[in-house]
PDB file of C-alpha atoms in Angstrom:
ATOM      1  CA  UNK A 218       5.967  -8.294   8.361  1.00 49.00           C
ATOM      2  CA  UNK A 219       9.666  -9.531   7.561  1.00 47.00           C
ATOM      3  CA  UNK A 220       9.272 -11.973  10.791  1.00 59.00           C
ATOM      4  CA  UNK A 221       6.246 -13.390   9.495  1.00 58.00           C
ATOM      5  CA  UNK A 222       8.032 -13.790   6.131  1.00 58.00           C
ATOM      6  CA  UNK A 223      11.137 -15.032   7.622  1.00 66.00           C
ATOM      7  CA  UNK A 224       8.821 -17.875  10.009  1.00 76.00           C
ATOM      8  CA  UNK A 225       5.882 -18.639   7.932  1.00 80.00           C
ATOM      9  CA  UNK A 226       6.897 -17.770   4.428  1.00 88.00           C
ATOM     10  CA  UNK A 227       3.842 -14.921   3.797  1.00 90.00           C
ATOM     11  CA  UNK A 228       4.514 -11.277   2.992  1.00 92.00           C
ATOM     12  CA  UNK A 229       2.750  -8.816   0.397  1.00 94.00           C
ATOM     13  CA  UNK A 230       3.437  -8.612  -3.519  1.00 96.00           C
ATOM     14  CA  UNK A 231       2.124  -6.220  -5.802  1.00 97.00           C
ATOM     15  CA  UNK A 232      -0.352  -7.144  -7.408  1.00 97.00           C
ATOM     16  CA  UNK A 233      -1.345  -3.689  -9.666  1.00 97.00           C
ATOM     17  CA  UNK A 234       0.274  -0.348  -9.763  1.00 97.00           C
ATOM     18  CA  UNK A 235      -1.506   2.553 -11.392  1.00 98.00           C
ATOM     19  CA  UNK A 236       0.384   6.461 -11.587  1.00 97.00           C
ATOM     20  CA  UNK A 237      -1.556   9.075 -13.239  1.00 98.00           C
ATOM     21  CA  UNK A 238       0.195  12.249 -13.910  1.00 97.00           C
ATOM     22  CA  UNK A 239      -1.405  15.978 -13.569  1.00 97.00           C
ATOM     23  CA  UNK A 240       1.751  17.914 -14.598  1.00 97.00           C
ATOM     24  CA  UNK A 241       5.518  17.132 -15.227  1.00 95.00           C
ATOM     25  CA  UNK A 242       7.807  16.907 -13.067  1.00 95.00           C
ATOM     26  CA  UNK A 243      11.569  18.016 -13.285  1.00 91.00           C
ATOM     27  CA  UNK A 244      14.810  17.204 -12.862  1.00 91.00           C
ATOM     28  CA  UNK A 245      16.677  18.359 -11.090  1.00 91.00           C
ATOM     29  CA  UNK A 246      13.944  18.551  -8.210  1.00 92.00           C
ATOM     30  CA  UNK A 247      12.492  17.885  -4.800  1.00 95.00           C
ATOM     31  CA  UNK A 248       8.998  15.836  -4.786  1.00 97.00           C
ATOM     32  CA  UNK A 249       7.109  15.187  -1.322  1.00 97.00           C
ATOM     33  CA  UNK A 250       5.457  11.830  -1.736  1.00 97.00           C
ATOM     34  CA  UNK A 251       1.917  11.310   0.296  1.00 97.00           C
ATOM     35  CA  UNK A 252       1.038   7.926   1.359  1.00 96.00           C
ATOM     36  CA  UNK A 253      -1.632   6.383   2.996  1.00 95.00           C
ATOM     37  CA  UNK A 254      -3.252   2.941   2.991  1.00 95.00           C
ATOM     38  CA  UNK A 255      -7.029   3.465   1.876  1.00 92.00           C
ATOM     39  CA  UNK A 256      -9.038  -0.308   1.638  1.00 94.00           C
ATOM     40  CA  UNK A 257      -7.841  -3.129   3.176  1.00 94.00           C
ATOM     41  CA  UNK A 258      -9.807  -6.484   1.894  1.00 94.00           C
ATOM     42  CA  UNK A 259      -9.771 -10.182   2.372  1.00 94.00           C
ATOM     43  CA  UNK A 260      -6.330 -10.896   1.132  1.00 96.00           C
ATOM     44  CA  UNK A 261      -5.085  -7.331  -0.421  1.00 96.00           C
ATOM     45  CA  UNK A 262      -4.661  -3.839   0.349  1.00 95.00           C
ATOM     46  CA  UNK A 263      -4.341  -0.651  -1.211  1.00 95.00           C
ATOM     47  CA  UNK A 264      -1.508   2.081  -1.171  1.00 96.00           C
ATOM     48  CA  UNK A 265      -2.870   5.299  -2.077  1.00 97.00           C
ATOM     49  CA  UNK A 266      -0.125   7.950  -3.277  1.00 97.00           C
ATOM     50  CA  UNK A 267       0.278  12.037  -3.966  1.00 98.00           C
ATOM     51  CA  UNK A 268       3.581  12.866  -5.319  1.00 98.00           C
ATOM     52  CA  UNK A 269       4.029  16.928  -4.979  1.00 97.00           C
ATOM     53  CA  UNK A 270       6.439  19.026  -6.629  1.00 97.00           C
ATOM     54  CA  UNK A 271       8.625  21.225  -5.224  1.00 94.00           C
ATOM     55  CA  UNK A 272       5.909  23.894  -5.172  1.00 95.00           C
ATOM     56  CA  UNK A 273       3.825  21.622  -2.962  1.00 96.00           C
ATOM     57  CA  UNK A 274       1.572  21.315  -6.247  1.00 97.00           C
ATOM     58  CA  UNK A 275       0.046  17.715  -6.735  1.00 98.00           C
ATOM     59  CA  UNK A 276       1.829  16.476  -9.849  1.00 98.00           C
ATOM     60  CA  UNK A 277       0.992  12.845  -9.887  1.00 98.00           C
ATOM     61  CA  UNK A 278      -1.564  10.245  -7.781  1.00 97.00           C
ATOM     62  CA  UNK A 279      -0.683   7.022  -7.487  1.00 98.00           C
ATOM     63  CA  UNK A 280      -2.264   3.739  -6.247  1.00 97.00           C
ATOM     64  CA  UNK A 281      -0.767   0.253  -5.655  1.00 97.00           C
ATOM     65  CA  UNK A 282      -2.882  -2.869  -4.413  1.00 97.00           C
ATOM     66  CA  UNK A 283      -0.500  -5.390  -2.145  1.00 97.00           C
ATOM     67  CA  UNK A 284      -1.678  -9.173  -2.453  1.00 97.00           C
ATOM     68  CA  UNK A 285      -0.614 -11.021   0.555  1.00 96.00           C
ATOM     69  CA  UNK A 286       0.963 -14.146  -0.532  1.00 96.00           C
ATOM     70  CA  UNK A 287       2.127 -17.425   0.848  1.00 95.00           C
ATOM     71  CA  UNK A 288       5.273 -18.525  -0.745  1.00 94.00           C
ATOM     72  CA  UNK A 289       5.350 -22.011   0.636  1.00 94.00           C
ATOM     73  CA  UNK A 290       1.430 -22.547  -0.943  1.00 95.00           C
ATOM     74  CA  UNK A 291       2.025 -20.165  -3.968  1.00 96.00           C
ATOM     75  CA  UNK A 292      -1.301 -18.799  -3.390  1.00 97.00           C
ATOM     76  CA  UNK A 293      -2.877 -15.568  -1.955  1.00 97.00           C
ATOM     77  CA  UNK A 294      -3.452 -15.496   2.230  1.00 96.00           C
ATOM     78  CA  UNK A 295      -5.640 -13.585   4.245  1.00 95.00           C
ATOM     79  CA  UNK A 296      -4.723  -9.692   5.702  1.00 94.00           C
ATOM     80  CA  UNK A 297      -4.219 -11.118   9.334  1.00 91.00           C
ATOM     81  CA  UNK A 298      -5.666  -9.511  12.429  1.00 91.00           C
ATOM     82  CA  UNK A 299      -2.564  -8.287  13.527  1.00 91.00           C
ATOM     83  CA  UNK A 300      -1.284  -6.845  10.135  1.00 90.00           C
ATOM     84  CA  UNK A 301      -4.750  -4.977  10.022  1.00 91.00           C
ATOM     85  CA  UNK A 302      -4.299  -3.533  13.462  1.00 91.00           C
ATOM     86  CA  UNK A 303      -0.469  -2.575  12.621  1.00 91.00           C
ATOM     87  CA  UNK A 304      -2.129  -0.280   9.420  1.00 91.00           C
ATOM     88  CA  UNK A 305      -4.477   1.212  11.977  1.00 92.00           C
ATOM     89  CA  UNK A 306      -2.348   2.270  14.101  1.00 92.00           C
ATOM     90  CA  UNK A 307      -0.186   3.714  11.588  1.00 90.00           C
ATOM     91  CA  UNK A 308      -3.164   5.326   9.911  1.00 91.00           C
ATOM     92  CA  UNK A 309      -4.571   6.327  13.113  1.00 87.00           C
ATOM     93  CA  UNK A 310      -7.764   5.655  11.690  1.00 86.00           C
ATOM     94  CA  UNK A 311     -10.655   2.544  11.389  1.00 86.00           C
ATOM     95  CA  UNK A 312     -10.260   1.040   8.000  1.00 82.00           C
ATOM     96  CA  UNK A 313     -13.563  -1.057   8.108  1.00 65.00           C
ATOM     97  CA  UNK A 314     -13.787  -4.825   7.529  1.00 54.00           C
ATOM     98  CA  UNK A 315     -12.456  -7.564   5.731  1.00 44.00           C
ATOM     99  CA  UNK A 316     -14.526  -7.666   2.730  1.00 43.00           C
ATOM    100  CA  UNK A 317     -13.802 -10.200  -0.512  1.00 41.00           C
TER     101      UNK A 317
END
């Protein structure tokens, strides 16, 4: 992703970011954060979260949706094929299509 930004000038931006919290957390503390990408659309993609406390209790979920954006055009561009297999592979799982 920072080649294609560096050649063509496209990369994500955050478009929303949402954090709902179950229970406080602490400081000073340890948190495990949980990630995993759960829709990927069009031209955006989401970033599902679970932030843990130190007592492995979920104490927050999270979600962020990543626009992919052309700088050069200041407008949105498409997930490309190759981003979408990247997140696969990462995810080790079949996210299903592009959808609007």
């Amino acid at each position: 992703m920072v080649e294609s930004y560096s050649t063509e000038k496209k990369g994500p931006i955050v478009a929303s970011c949402k954090c709902d919290f179950i229970q406080p957390l602490f400081y000073p503390g340890d948190i495990t954060i949980r990630s995993s990408i759960n829709f990927i659309k069009k031209t955006s993609f989401g970033i599902y979260h679970q932030i843990l406390n130190d007592k492995g209790e979920i104490a927050a979920d999270a979600q962020d949706v990543m626009v992919m954006f052309d700088f050069e055009k200041n407008a949105k561009s498409p997930v490309t094929a190759e981003l979408r297999e990247i997140i696969e592979q990462l995810e080790n799982k079949h996210i299903g299509k592009n959808r609007e």
